[in-house]
Coordinates of C-alpha atoms and ligand atoms in Angstrom, one line a residue:
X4 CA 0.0 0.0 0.0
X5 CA 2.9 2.5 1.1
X6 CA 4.8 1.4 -2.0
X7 CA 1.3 2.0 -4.1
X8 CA 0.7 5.4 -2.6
X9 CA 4.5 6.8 -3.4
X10 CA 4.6 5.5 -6.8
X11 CA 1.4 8.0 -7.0
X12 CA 2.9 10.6 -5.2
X13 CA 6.3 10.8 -7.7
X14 CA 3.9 10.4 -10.5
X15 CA 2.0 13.5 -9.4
X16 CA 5.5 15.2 -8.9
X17 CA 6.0 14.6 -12.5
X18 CA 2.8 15.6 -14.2
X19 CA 2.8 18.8 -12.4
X20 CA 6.4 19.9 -13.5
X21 CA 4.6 19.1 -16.7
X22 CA 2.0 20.7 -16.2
X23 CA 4.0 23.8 -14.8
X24 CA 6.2 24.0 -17.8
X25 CA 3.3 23.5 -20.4
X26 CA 5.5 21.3 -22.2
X27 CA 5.6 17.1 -23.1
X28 CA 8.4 15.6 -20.7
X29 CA 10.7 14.1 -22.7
X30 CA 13.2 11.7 -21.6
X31 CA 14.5 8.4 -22.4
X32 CA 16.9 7.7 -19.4
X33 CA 16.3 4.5 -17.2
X34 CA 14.8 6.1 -14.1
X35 CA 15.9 4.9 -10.6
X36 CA 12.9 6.4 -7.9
X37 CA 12.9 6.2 -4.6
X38 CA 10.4 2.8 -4.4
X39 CA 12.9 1.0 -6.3
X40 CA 15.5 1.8 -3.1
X41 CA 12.8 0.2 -1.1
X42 CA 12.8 -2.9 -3.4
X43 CA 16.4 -3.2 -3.6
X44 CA 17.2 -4.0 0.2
X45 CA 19.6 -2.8 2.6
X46 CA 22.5 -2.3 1.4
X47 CA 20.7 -0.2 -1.4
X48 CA 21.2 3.4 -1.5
X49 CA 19.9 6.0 -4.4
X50 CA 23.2 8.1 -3.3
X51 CA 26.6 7.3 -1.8
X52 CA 28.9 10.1 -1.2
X53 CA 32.2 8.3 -0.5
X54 CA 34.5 11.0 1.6
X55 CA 33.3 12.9 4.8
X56 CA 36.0 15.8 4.7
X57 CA 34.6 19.7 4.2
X58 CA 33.5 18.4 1.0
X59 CA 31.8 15.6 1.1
X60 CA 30.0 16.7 4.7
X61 CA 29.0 20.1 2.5
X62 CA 27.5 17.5 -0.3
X63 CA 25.2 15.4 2.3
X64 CA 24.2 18.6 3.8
X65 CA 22.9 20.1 0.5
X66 CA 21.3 16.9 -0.8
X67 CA 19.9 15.6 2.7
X68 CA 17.8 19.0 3.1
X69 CA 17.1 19.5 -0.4
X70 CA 13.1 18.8 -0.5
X71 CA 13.2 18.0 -4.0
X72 CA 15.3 14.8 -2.7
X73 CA 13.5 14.3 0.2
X74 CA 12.9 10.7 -0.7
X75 CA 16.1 9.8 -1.6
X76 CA 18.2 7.1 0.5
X77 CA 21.6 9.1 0.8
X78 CA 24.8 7.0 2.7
X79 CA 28.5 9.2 3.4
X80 CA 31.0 7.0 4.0
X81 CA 34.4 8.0 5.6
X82 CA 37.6 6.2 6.4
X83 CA 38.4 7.8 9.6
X84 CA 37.1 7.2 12.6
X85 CA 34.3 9.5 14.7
X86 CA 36.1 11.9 16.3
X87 CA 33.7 13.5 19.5
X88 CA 34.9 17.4 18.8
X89 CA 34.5 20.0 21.3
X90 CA 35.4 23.9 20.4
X91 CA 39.0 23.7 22.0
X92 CA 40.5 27.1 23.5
X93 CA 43.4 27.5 21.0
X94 CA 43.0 27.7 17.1
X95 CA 43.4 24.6 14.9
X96 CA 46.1 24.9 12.5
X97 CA 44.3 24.2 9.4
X98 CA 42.1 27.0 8.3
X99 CA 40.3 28.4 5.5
X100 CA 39.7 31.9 4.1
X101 CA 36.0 31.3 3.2
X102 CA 34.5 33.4 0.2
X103 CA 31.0 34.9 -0.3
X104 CA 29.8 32.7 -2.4
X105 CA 31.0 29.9 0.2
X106 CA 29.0 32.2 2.7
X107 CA 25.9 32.5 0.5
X108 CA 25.6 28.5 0.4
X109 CA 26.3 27.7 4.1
X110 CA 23.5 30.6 5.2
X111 CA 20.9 28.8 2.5
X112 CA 22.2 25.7 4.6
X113 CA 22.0 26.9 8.2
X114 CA 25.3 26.2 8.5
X115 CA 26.6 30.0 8.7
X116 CA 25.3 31.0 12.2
X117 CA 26.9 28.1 13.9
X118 CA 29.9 28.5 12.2
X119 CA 30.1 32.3 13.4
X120 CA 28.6 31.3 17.0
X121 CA 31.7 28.7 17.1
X122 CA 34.8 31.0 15.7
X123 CA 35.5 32.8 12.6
X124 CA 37.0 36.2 12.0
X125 CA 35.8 38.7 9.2
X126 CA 38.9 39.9 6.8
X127 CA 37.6 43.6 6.4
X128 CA 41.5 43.9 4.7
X129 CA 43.7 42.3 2.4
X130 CA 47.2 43.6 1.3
X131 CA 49.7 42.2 -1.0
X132 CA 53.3 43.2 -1.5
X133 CA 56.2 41.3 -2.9
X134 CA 60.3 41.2 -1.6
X135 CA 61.3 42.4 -5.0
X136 CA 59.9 46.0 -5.4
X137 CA 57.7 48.3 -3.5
X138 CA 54.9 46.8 -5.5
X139 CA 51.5 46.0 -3.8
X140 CA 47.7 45.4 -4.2
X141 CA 45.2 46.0 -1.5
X142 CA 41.7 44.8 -1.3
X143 CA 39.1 46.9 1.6
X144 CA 35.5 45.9 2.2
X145 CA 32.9 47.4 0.4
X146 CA 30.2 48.6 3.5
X147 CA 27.4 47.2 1.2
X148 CA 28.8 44.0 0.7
X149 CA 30.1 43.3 3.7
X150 CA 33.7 41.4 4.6
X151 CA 36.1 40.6 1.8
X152 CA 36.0 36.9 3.4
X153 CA 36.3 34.6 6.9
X154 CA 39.2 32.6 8.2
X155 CA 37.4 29.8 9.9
X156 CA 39.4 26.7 10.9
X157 CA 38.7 23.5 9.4
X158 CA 37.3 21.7 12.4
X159 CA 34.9 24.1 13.2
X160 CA 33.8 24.4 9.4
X161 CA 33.3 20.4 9.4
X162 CA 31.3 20.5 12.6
X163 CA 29.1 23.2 11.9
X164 CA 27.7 21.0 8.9
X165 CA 27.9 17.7 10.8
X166 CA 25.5 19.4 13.2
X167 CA 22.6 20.4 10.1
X168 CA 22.6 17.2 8.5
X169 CA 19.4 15.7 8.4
X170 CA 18.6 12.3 10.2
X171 CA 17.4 10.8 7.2
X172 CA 21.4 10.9 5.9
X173 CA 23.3 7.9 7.0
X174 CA 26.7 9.0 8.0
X175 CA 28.9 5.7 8.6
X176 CA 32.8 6.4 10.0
X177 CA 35.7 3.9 9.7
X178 CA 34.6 2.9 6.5
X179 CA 36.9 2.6 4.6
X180 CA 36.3 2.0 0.3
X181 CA 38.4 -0.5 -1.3
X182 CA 37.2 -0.2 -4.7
X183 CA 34.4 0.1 -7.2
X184 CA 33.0 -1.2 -10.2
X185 CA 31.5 1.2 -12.1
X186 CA 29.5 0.4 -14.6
X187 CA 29.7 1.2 -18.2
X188 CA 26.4 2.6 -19.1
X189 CA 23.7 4.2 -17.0
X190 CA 21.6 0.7 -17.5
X191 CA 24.0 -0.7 -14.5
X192 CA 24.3 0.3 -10.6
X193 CA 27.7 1.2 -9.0
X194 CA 28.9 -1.0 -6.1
X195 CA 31.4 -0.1 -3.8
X196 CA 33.6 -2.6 -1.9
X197 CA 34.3 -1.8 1.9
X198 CA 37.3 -3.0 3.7
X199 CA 36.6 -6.1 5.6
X200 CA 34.0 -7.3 2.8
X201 CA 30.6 -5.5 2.5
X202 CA 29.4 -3.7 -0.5
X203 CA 27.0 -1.4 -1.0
X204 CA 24.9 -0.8 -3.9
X205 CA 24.0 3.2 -5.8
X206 CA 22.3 4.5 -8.5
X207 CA 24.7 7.7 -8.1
X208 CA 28.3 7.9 -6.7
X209 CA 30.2 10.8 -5.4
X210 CA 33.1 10.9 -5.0
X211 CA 34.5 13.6 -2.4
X212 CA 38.0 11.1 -1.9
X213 CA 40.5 14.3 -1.7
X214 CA 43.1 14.6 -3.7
X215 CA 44.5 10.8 -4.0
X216 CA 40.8 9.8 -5.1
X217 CA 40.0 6.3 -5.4
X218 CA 36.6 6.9 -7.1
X219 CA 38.3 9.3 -10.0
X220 CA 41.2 6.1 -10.2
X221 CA 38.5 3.9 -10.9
X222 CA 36.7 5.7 -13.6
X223 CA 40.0 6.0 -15.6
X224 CA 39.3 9.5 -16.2
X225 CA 42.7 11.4 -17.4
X226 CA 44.4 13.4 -14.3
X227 CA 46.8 16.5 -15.2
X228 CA 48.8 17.2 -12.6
X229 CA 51.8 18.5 -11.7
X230 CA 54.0 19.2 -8.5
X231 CA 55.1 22.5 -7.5
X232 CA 57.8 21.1 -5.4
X233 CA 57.0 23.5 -2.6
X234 CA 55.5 23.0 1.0
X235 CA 52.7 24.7 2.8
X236 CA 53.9 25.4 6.3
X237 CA 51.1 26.1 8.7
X238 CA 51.3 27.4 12.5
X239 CA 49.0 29.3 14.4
X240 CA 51.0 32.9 15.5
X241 CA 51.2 34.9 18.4
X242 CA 50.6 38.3 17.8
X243 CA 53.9 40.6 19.2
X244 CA 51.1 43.3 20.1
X245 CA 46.8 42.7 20.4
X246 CA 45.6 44.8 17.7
X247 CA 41.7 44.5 15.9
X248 CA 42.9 42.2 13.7
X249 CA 41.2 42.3 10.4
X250 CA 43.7 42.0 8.3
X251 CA 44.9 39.4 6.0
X252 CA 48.4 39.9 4.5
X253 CA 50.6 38.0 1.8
X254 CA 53.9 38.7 0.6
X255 CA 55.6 37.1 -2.1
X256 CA 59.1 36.3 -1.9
X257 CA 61.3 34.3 -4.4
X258 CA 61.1 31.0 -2.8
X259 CA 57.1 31.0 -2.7
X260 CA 54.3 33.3 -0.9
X261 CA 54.0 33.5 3.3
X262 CA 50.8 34.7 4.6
X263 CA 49.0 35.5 7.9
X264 CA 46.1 34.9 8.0
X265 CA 43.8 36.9 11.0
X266 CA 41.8 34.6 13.9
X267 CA 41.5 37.3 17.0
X268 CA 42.9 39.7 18.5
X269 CA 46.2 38.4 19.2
X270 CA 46.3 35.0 16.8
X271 CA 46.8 34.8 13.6
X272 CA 46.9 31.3 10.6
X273 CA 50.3 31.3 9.0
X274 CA 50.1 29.5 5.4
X275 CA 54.2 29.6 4.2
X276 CA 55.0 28.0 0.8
X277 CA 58.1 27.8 0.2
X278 CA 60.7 25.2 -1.4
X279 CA 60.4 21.4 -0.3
X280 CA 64.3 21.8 1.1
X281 CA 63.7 25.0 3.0
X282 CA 60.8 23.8 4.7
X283 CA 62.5 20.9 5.6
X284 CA 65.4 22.9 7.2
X285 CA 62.2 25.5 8.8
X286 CA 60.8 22.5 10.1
X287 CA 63.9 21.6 12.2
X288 CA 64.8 25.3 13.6
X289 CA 63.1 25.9 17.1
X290 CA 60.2 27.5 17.6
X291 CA 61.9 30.4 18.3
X292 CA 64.5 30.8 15.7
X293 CA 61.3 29.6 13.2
X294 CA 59.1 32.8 14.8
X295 CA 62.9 34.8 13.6
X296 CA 62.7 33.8 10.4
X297 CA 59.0 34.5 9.8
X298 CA 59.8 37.9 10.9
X299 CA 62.6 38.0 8.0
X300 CA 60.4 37.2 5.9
X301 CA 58.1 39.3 6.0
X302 CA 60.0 42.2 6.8
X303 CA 63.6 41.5 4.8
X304 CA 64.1 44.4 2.4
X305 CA 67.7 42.6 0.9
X306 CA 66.1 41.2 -2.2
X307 CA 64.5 44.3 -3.2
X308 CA 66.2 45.6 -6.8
X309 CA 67.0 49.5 -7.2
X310 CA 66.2 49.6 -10.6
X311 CA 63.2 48.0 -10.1
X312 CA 62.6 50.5 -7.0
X313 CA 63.2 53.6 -8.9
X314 CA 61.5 53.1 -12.2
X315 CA 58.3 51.8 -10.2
X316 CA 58.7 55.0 -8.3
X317 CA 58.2 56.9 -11.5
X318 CA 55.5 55.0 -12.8
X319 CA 53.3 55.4 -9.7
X320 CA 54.0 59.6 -10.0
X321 CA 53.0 59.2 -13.6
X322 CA 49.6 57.4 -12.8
X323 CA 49.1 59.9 -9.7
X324 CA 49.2 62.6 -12.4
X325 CA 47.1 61.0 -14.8
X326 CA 44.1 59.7 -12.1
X327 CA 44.9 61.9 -9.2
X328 CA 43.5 60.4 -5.9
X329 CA 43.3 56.7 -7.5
X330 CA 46.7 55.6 -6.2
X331 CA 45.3 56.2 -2.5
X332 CA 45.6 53.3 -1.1
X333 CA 48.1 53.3 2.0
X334 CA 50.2 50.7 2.9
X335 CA 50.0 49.4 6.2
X336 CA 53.0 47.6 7.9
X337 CA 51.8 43.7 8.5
X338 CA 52.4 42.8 12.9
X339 CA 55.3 41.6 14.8
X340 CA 54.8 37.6 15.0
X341 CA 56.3 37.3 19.2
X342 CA 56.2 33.5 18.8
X343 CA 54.0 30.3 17.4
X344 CA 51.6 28.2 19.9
X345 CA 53.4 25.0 20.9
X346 CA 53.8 22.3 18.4
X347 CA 51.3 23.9 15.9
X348 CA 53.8 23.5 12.9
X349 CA 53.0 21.5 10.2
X350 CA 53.7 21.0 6.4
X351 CA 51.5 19.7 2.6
X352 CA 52.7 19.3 0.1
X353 CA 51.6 21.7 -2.7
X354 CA 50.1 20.8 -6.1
X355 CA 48.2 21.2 -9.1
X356 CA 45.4 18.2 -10.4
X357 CA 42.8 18.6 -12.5
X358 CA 40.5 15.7 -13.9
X359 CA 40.0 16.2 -17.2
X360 CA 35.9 14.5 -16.6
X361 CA 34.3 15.1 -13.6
X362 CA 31.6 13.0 -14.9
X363 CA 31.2 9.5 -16.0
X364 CA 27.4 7.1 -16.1
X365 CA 26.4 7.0 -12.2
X366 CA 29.5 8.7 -10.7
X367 CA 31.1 12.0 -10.5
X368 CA 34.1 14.0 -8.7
X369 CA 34.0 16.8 -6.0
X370 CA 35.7 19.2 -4.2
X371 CA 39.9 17.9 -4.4
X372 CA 39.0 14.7 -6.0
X373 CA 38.3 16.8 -9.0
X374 CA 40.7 20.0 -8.7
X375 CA 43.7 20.8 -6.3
X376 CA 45.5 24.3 -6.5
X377 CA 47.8 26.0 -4.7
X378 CA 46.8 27.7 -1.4
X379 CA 48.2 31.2 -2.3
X380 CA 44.2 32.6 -3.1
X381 CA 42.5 30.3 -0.8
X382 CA 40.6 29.2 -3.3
X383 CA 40.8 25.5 -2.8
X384 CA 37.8 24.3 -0.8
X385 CA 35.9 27.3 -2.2
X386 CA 36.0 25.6 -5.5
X387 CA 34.5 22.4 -3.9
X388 CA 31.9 24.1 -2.4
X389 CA 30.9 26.1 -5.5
X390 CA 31.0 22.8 -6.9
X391 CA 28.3 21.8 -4.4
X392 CA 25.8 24.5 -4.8
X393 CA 26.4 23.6 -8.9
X394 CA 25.6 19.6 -7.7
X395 CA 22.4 20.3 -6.0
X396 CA 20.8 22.8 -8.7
X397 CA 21.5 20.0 -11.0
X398 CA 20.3 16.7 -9.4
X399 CA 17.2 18.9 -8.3
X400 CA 16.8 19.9 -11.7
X401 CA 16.9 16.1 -12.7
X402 CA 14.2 15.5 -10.6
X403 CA 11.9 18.5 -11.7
X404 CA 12.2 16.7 -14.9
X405 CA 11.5 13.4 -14.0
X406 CA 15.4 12.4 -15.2
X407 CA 17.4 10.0 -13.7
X408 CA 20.0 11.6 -11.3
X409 CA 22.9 8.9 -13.0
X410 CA 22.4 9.5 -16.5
X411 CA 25.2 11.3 -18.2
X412 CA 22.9 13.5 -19.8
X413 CA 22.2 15.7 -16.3
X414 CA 26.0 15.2 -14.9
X415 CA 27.5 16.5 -18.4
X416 CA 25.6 19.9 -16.9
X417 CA 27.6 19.8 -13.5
X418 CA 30.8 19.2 -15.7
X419 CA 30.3 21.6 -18.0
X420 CA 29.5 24.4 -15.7
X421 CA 32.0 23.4 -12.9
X422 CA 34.6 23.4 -15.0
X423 CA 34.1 27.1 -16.6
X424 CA 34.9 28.6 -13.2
X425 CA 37.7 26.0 -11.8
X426 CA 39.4 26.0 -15.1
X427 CA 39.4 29.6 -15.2
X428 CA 40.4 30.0 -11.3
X429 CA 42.8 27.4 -11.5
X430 CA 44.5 28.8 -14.7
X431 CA 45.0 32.6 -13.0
X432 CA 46.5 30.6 -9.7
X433 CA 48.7 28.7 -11.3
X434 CA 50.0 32.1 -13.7
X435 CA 50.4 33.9 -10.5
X436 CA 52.2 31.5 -9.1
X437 CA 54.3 31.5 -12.0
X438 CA 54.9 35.3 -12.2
X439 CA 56.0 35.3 -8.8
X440 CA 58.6 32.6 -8.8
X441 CA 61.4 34.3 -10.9
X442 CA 63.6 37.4 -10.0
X443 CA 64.5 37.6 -13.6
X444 CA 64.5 41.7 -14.1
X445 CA 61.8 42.4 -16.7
X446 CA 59.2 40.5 -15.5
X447 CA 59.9 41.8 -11.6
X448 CA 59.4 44.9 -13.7
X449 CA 56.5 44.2 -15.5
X450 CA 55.2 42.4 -12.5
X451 CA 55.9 45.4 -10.1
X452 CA 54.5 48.3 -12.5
X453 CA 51.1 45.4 -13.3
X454 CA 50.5 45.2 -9.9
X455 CA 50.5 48.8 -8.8
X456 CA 48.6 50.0 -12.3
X457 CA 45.8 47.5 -11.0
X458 CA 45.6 48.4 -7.7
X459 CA 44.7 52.1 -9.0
X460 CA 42.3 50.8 -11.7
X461 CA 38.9 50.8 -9.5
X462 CA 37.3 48.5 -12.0
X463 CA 40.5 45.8 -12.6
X464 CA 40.7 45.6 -9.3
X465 CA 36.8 45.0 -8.9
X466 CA 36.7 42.3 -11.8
X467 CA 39.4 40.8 -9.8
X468 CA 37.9 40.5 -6.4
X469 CA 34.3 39.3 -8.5
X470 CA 36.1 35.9 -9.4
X471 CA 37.5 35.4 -6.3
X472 CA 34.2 35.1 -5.1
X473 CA 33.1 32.9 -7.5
Ligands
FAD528 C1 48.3 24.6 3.4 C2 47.0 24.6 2.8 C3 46.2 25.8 3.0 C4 44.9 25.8 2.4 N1 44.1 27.0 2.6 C5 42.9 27.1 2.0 C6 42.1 28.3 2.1 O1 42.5 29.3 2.7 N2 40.9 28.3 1.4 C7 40.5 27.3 0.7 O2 39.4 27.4 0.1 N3 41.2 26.1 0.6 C8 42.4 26.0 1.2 N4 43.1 24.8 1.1 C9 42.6 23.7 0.3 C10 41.6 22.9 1.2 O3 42.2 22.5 2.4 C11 41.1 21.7 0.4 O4 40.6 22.1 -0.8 C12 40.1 20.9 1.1 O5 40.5 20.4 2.3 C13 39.5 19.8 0.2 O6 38.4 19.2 0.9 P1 37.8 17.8 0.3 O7 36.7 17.5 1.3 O8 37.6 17.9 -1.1 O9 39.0 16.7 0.5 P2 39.7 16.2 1.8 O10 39.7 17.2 2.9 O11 40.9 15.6 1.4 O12 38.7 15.0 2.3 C14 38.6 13.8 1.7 C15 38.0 12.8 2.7 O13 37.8 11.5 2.1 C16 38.2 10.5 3.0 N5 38.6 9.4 2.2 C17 39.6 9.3 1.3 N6 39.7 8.1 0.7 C18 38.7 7.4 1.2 C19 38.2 6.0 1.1 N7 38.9 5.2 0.2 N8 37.2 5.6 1.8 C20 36.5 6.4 2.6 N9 36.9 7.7 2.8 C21 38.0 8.2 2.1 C22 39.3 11.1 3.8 O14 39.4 10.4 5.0 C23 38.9 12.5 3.9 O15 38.1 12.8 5.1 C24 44.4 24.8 1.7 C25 45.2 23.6 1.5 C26 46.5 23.5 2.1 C27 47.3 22.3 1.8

């Protein structure tokens, strides 16, 4: 009887999206609906999202409230075990600078106010210089828009969307995937095989894996990648002097770019990328000869050129004289670091990957299974998360159409739009990374006088900030 009564419910769904449009529905996919999950037993699930790091939690949040897949069976499995979290007094070391558009999905999600009730801190500031020249950019806050972004630290960010996913999602720790089979058209299920023997069974895959995905192994799908043979050093800092703190701060320097990033008043997220052999040798100083070398970092003048110094000088009185006023923008002298909290060092290493599908029949890639960039903009899980609010417009969409949620057909859309924006992001990282990594003369030149010319260009600088957003 249930059974009866649902199979009349979806088919009322689907006559009135017909109805609503005014047009025949037309599709020829094999459709999957949530009865057939009922038929197919236990181990059956219409949705398996294999991966429970920021991505993958993101992902079950979005689908498990969506109401347009409200009858959907939806399993996350993770490898690690349940860890029982508690906000601790000092800051994590992994953080993220969360964007906008980030912001914008986790407030549709309910995920925003607890983030903000747990810890985050609004960067009302960002200024970036290089070791070279006198060169910099600076981004401020636009009053109607609000923040430029928040650095939140991971653990808090995965919390906050454990905490709003619906009962209704399955969430299994320490279960760890040992493979898939795929299958090769959208006529067949996927099934996944879990260490110490059980399998499950799914009409859609996703695969949230991280960078060394399994599920993006097992499609076959090509990978470009490359290594920038550099590490990301992390630490949480101790602020010589309390100040408001709403400043994030990057400087580029030959060997890669170090930034602070701010989490109070007195704390603030280092991210340093720098050569693999230099952070090895950064890793072994003590805590207080490391806290030295930060501060030469950041504050060493020896690498900056004089020709470089005094042409840029010229330059910048040229384009005061052309757009008085534009050129305005102070620049404000980044804070003393008096030490790092105790043992918070640590060190990734830094890549670029980027799967040439995202899609294949019954599976697809998120977050770092599909695209890893360097850490310089921040970008990273921002991407993954823009690729979430991208998945859930289009599986709801599949629905409204009475489509199956496997077929090619409706992930091709995901790919296709995805792609667009982290092709685009990930191509500007990976050139700025680029143009930062030489001293050769001309382009420190060309660099240094780019830089500065955007920074008094309103409207550059606007378009800039726009994609960073998403
Ligand atoms: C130094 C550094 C600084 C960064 N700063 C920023 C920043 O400021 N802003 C930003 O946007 N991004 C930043 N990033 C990038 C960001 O950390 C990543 O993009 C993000 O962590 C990716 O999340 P994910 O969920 O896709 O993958 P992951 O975090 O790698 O999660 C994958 C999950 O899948 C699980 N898993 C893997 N294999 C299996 C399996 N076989 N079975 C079951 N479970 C499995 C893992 O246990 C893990 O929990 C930074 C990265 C680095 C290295």
């Amino acid at each position: 009887m249930v059974l009866l009564w649902r199979k009349c419910a979806r088919l009322l769904e689907k006559s009135s999206t017909w109805l609503s449009k005014g047009r025949p529905l037309f599709h020829c996919d094999r459709h999957f609906s949530s009865t057939d999950s009922l038929e197919r037993g236990d181990n059956y699930y219409d949705i398996v999202i294999s991966g429970g790091g920021m991505v993958g939690f993101a992902v079950a949040c979005a689908l498990g409230q969506s109401n347009r897949l409200s009858d959907r069976k939806i399993l996350l499995l993770e490898g690690a075990p349940k860890k029982d979290w508690q906000l601790p007094e000092e800051f994590g070391n992994r953080v993220c600078a969360l964007n906008r558009n980030t912001q914008n999905l986790f407030m549709k999600l309910g995920v925003w106010d607890t983030i903000t009730n747990l810890r985050a801190q609004p960067i009302r500031r960002m200024q970036v210089w290089e070791a070279c020249s006198e060169a910099m950019i600076c981004f401020e806050e636009n009053p109607e828009e609000g923040c430029l972004a928040h650095i939140v630290e991971n653990d808090v960010i995965l919390e906050a969307l454990r905490s709003k996913i619906p009962d209704r999602v399955q969430v299994e720790y320490s279960s760890k995937v040992e493979g898939y089979s795929l299958p090769k058209s959208i006529d067949g299920l996927v099934e996944i095989h879990l260490e110490g023997g059980d399998s499950v069974t799914t009409e859609l895959l996703v695969g949230a894996d991280g960078v060394k995905s399994l599920v993006r192994q097992a499609m076959g799908t090509q990978y470009l990648s490359w290594d920038y043979d550099q590490m990301g050093i992390v630490a949480t800092l101790q602020l010589s002097e309390a100040t408001e703190n709403f400043v994030a701060w990057q400087r580029f320097l030959a060997t890669g770019p170090v930034a602070l990033l701010p989490l109070s008043h007195d704390r603030s997220s280092l991210v340093w990328s720098t050569t693999k052999e230099k952070a090895k040798s950064l890793l072994r100083l003590s805590e207080e000869d490391f806290t030295d070398a930060l501060n030469r970092a950041l504050w060493d003048e020896s690498a900056s050129d004089p020709v470089v110094q005094k042409i840029h000088e010229r330059w910048m009185t040229l384009v005061n004289t052309v757009a008085p006023g534009q050129g305005s923008d102070y620049r404000q002298l980044p804070p003393g670091i008096s030490g790092i909290v105790s043992n918070s060092r640590g060190a990734f290493p830094l890549g670029l990957g980027h799967a040439v599908h995202y899609v294949n029949p019954r599976v697809l890639l998120i977050g770092d299974a599909a695209h890893r960039v360097h850490p310089l903009a921040g970008q990273g899980v921002n991407l993954g998360f823009g690729d979430v609010s991208c998945l859930l417009k289009t599986l709801e969409n599949a629905v409204l159409i009475g489509s199956d949620i496997g077929s090619e057909r409706e992930l091709f859309r995901y790919e296709s739009h995805c792609q667009k924006h982290n092709v685009a992001t990930m191509a500007s990282i990976d050139g700025l990374y680029r143009l930062y990594s030489t001293t050769a003369l001309p382009i420190v030149l060309a660099r240094s006088l780019g830089l500065s010319t955007v920074n008094v260009i309103p409207f550059v600088k606007n378009f800039f900030m726009r994609h960073a957003e998403g």
